[in-house]
mmCIF file of C-alpha atoms in Angstrom:
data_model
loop_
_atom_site.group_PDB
_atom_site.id
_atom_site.type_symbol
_atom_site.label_atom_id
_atom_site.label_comp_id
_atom_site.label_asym_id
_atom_site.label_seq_id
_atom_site.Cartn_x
_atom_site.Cartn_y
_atom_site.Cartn_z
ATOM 1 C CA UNK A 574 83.122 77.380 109.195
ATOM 2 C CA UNK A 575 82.878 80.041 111.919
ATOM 3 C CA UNK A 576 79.374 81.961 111.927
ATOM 4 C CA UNK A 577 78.379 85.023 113.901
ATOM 5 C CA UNK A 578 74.825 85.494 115.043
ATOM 6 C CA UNK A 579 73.308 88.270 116.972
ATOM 7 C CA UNK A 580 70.360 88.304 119.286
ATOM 8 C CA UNK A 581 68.377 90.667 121.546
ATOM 9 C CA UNK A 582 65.006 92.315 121.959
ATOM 10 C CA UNK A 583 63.943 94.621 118.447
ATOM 11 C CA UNK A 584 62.486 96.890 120.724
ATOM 12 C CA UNK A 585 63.711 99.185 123.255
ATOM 13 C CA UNK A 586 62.312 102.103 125.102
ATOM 14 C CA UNK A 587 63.617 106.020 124.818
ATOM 15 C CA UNK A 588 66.454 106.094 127.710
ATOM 16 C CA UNK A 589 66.935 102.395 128.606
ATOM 17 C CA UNK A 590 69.686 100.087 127.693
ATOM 18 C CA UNK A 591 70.043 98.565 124.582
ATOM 19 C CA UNK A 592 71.494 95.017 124.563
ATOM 20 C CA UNK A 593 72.789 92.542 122.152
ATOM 21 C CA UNK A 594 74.863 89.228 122.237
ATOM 22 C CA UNK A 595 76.914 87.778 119.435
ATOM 23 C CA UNK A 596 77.304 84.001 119.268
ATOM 24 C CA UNK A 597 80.233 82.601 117.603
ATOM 25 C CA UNK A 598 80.225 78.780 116.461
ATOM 26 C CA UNK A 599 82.207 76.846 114.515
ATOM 27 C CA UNK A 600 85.087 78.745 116.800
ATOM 28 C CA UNK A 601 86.548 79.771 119.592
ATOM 29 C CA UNK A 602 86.461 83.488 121.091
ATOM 30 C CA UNK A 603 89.177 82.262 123.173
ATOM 31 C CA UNK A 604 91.717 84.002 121.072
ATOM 32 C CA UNK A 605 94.339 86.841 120.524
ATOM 33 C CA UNK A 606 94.010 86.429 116.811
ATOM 34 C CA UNK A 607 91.006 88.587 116.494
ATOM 35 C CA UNK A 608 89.145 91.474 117.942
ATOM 36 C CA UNK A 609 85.409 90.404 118.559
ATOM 37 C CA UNK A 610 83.248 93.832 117.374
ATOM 38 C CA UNK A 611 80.301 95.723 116.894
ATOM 39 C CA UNK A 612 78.530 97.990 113.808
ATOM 40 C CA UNK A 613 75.624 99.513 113.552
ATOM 41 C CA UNK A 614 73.799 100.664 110.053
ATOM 42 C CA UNK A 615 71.324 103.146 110.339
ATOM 43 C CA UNK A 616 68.381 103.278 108.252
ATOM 44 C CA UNK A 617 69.537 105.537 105.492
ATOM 45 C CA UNK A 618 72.253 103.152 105.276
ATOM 46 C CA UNK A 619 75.149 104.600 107.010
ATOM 47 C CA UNK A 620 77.836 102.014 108.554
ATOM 48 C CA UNK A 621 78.634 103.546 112.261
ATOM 49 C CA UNK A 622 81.821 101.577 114.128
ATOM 50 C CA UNK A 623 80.574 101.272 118.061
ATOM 51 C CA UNK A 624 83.812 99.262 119.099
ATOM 52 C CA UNK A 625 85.497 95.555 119.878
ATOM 53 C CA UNK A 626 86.564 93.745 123.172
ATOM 54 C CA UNK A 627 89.354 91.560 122.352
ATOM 55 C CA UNK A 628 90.299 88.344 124.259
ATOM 56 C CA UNK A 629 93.355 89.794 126.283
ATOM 57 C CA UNK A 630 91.041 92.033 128.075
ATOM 58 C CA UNK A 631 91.301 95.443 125.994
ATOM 59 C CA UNK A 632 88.571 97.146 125.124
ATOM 60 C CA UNK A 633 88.353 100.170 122.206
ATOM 61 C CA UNK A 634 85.203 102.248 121.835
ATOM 62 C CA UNK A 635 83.965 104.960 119.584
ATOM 63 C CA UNK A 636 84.656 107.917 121.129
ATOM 64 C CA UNK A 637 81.431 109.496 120.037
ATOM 65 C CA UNK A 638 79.967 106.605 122.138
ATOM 66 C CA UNK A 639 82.283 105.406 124.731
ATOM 67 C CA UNK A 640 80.556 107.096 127.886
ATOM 68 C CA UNK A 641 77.381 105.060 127.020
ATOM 69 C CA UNK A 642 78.633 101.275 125.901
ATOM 70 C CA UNK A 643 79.752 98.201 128.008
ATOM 71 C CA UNK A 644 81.297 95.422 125.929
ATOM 72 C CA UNK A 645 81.678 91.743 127.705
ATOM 73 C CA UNK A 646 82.909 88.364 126.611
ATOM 74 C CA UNK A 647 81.458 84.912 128.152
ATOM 75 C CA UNK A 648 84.462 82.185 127.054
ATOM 76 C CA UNK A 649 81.817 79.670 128.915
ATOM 77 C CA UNK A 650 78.976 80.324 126.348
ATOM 78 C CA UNK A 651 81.518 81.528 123.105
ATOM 79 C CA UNK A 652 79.588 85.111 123.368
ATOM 80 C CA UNK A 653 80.345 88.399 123.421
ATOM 81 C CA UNK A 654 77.911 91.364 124.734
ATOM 82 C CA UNK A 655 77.072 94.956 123.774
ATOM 83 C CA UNK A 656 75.096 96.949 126.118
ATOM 84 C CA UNK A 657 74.090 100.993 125.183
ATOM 85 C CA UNK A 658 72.663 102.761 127.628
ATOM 86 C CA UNK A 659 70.456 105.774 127.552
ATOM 87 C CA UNK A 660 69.445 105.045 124.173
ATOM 88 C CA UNK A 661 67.271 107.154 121.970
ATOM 89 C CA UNK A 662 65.440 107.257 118.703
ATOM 90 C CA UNK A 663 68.942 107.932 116.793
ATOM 91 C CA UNK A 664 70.236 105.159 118.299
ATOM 92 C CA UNK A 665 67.759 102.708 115.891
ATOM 93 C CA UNK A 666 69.455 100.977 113.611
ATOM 94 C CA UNK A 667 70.854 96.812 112.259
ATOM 95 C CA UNK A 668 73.140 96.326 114.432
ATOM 96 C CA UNK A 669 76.247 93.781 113.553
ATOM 97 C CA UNK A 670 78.431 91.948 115.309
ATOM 98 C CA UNK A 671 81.798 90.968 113.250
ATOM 99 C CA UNK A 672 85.134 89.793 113.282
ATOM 100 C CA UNK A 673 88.137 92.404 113.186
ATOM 101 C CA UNK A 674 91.047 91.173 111.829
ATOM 102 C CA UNK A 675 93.720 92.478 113.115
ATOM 103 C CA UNK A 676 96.021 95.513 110.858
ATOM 104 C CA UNK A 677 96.901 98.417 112.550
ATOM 105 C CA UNK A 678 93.829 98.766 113.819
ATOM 106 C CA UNK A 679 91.903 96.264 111.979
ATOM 107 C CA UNK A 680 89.377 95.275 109.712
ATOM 108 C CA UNK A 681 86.368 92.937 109.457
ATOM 109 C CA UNK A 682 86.512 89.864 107.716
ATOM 110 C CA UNK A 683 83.115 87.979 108.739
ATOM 111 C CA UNK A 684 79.664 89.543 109.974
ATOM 112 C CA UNK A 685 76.929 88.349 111.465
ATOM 113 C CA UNK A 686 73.220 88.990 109.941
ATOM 114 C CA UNK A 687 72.445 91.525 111.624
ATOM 115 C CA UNK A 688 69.866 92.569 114.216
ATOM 116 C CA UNK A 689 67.588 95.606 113.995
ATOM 117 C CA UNK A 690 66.530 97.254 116.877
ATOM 118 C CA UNK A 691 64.303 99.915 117.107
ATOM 119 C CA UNK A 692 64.198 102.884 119.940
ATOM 120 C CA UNK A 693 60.818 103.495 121.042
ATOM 121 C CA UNK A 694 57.777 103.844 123.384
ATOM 122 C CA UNK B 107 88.181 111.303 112.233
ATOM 123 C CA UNK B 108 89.211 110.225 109.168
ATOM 124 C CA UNK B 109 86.617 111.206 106.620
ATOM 125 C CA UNK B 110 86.215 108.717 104.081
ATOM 126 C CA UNK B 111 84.391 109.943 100.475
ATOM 127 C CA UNK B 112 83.284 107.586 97.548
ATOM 128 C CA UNK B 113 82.279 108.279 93.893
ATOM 129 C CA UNK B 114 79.837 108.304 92.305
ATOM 130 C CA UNK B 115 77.119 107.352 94.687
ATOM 131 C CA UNK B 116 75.272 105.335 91.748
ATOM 132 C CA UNK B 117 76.254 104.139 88.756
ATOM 133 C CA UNK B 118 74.555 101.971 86.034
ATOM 134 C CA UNK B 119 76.535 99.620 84.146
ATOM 135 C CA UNK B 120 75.606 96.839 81.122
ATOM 136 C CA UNK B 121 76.801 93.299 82.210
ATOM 137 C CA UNK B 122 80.454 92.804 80.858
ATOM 138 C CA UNK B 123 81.324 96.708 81.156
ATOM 139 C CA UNK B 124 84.465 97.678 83.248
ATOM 140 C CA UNK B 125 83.779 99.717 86.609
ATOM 141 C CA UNK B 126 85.498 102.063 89.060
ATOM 142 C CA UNK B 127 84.506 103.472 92.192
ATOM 143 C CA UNK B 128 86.803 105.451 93.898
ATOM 144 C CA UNK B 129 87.270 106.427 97.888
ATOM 145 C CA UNK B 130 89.165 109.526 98.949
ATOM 146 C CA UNK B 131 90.496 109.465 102.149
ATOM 147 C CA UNK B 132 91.465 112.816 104.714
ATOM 148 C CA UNK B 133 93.780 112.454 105.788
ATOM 149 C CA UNK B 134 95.462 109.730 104.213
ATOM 150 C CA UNK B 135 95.245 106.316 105.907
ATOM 151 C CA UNK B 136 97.891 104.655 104.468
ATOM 152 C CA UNK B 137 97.105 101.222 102.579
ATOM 153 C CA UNK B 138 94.984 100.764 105.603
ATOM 154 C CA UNK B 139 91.270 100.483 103.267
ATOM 155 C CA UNK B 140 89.231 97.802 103.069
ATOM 156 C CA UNK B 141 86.515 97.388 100.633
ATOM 157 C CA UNK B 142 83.041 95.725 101.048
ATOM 158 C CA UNK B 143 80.261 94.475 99.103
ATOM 159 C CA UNK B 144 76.773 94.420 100.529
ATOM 160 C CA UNK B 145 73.617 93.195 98.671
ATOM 161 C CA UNK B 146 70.370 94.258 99.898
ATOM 162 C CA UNK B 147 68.872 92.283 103.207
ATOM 163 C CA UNK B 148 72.638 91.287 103.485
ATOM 164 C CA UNK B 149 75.963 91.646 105.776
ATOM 165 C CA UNK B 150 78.663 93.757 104.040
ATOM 166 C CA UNK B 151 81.473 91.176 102.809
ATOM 167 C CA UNK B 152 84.495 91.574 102.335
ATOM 168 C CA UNK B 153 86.243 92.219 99.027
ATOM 169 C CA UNK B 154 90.175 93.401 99.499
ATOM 170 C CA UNK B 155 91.751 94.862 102.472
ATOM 171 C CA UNK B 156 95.200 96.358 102.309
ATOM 172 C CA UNK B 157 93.942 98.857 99.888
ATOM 173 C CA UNK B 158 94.658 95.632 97.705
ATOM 174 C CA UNK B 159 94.770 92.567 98.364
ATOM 175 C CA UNK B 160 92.113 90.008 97.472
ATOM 176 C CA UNK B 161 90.398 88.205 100.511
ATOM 177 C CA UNK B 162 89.898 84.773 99.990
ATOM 178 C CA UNK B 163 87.093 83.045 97.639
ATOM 179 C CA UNK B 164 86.724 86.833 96.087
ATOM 180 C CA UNK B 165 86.343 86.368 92.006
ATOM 181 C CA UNK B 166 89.420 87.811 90.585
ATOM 182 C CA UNK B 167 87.357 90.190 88.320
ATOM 183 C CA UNK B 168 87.686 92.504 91.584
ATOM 184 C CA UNK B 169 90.383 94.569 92.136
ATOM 185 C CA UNK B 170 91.939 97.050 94.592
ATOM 186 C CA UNK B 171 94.136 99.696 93.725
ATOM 187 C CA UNK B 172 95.866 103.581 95.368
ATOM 188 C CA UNK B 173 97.272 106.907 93.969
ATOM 189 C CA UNK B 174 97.604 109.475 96.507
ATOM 190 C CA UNK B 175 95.501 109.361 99.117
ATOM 191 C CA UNK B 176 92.693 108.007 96.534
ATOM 192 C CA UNK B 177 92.160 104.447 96.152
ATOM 193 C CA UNK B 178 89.777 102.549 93.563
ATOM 194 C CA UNK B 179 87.755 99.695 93.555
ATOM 195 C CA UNK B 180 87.973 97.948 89.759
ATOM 196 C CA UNK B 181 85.368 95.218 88.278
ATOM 197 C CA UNK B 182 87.030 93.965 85.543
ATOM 198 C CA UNK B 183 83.784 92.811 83.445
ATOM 199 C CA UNK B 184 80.285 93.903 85.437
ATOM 200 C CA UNK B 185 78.663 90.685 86.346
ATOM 201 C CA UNK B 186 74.875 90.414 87.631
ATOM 202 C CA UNK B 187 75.347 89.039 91.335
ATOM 203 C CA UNK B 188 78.320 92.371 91.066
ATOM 204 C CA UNK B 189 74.587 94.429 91.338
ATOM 205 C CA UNK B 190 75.032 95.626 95.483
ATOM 206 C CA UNK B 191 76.315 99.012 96.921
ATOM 207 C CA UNK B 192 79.739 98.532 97.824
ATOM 208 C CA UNK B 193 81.729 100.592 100.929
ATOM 209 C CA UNK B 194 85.354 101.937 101.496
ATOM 210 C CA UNK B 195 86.517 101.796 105.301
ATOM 211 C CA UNK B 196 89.951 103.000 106.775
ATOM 212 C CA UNK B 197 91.434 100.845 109.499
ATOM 213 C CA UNK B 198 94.529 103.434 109.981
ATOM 214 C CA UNK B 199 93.662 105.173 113.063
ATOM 215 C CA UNK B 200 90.559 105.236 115.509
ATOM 216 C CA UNK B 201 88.040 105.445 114.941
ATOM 217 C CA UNK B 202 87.112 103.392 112.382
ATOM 218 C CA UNK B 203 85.258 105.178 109.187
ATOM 219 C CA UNK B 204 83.257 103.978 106.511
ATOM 220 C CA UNK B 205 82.844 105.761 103.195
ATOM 221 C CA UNK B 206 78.820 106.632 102.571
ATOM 222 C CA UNK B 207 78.636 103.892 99.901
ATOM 223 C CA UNK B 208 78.327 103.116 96.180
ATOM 224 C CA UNK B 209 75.268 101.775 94.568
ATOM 225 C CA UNK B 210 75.586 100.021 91.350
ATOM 226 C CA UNK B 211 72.988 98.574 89.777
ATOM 227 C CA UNK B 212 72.981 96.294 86.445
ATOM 228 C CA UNK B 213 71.529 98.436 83.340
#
């Protein structure tokens, strides 16, 4: 079946960029049926959307965050990519990648495990 | 934004007992609600979406239902594994919002 799976560094500095990649296996990115995304839970447990890049090319972003994210899909490697730049401590927190299905907009129907990553010196 | 609330926050329940959580939702969204289950050290996974319809390989004991802008999450007959805090989220507009939570935990 298809699994997600996140992976980065769990550590990154006060005003640097943040990144995290997704693997998908088990199934192709390489499709319009789904909008690949990311969501972050902060530590008190708050769920926090960040945004999805979909295979066509579109791209939708928090607005709270949009002026700081770059999302990226490799078909090659069945990734997709989250970079946050200028990050600070607020910005620690599991972050998720997941499947949107879509619905209007669109909810998620798998996750991956999660990957915490923590903001600082 | 659509602000998404949930109640109660906790509740404690005997195994077989019926439960409710509820999620208002300002403004309304719809049927466009999802709900999610997430157990501690855990993804969130999800339960209905639609406001309520059952996603696949969900027991049946879960169920999804809307008055108003006010929808409710039902468990039929409180099971152990049901012991996880569960979430509401809207997928009517952007951006997409997630109710704080529910935590219910097996008395």
């Amino acid at each position: 079946q298809v699994q997600l799976q996140e992976s980065g560094p769990g550590l990154v500095k006060p005003s640097e960029t943040l990144s995290l990649t997704c693997t998908v296996s088990g199934g192709s990115i390489s499709t319009v049926a789904f909008y690949w995304s990311w969501v972050r839970q902060f530590p008190g447990k708050g769920l926090q959307w960040i945004g999805y890049i979909h295979y066509g090319g579109n791209t939708v972003y928090n607005p709270s965050l949009a002026n700081r994210i770059v999302t990226s899909l490799d078909v090659s490697k069945n990734q997709f990519s989250l970079k946050l730049r200028s990050v600070t401590a607020a910005d620690t927190a599991l972050y998720y990648c997941a499947r949107g299905r879509p619905m209007v907009t669109y909810y998620f129907d798998l996750w991956g495990p999660g990957a915490l990553v923590t903001v600082s010196s | 934004d659509v602000q998404l609330t949930q109640s109660p926050s906790f509740l404690s329940a005997s195994v077989g007992d019926r439960v409710t959580i509820t999620c208002r939702a300002s403004p309304g969204v719809n049927s466009y609600l999802a709900w999610y289950q997430q157990k501690p050290g855990k993804a969130p996974n999800l339960l209905i979406f639609g406001g309520s319809t059952l996603q696949n390989g969900v027991p049946s004991r879960f169920s999804g239902s809307k008055s108003g802008t006010e929808f409710t999450l039902t468990i039929s007959s409180l099971q152990p594994e049901d012991s996880a805090t569960y979430y509401c989220q809207q997928f009517n507009d952007y951006p997409l919002t997630f109710g704080p939570g529910t935590k219910v935990a097996i008395k």
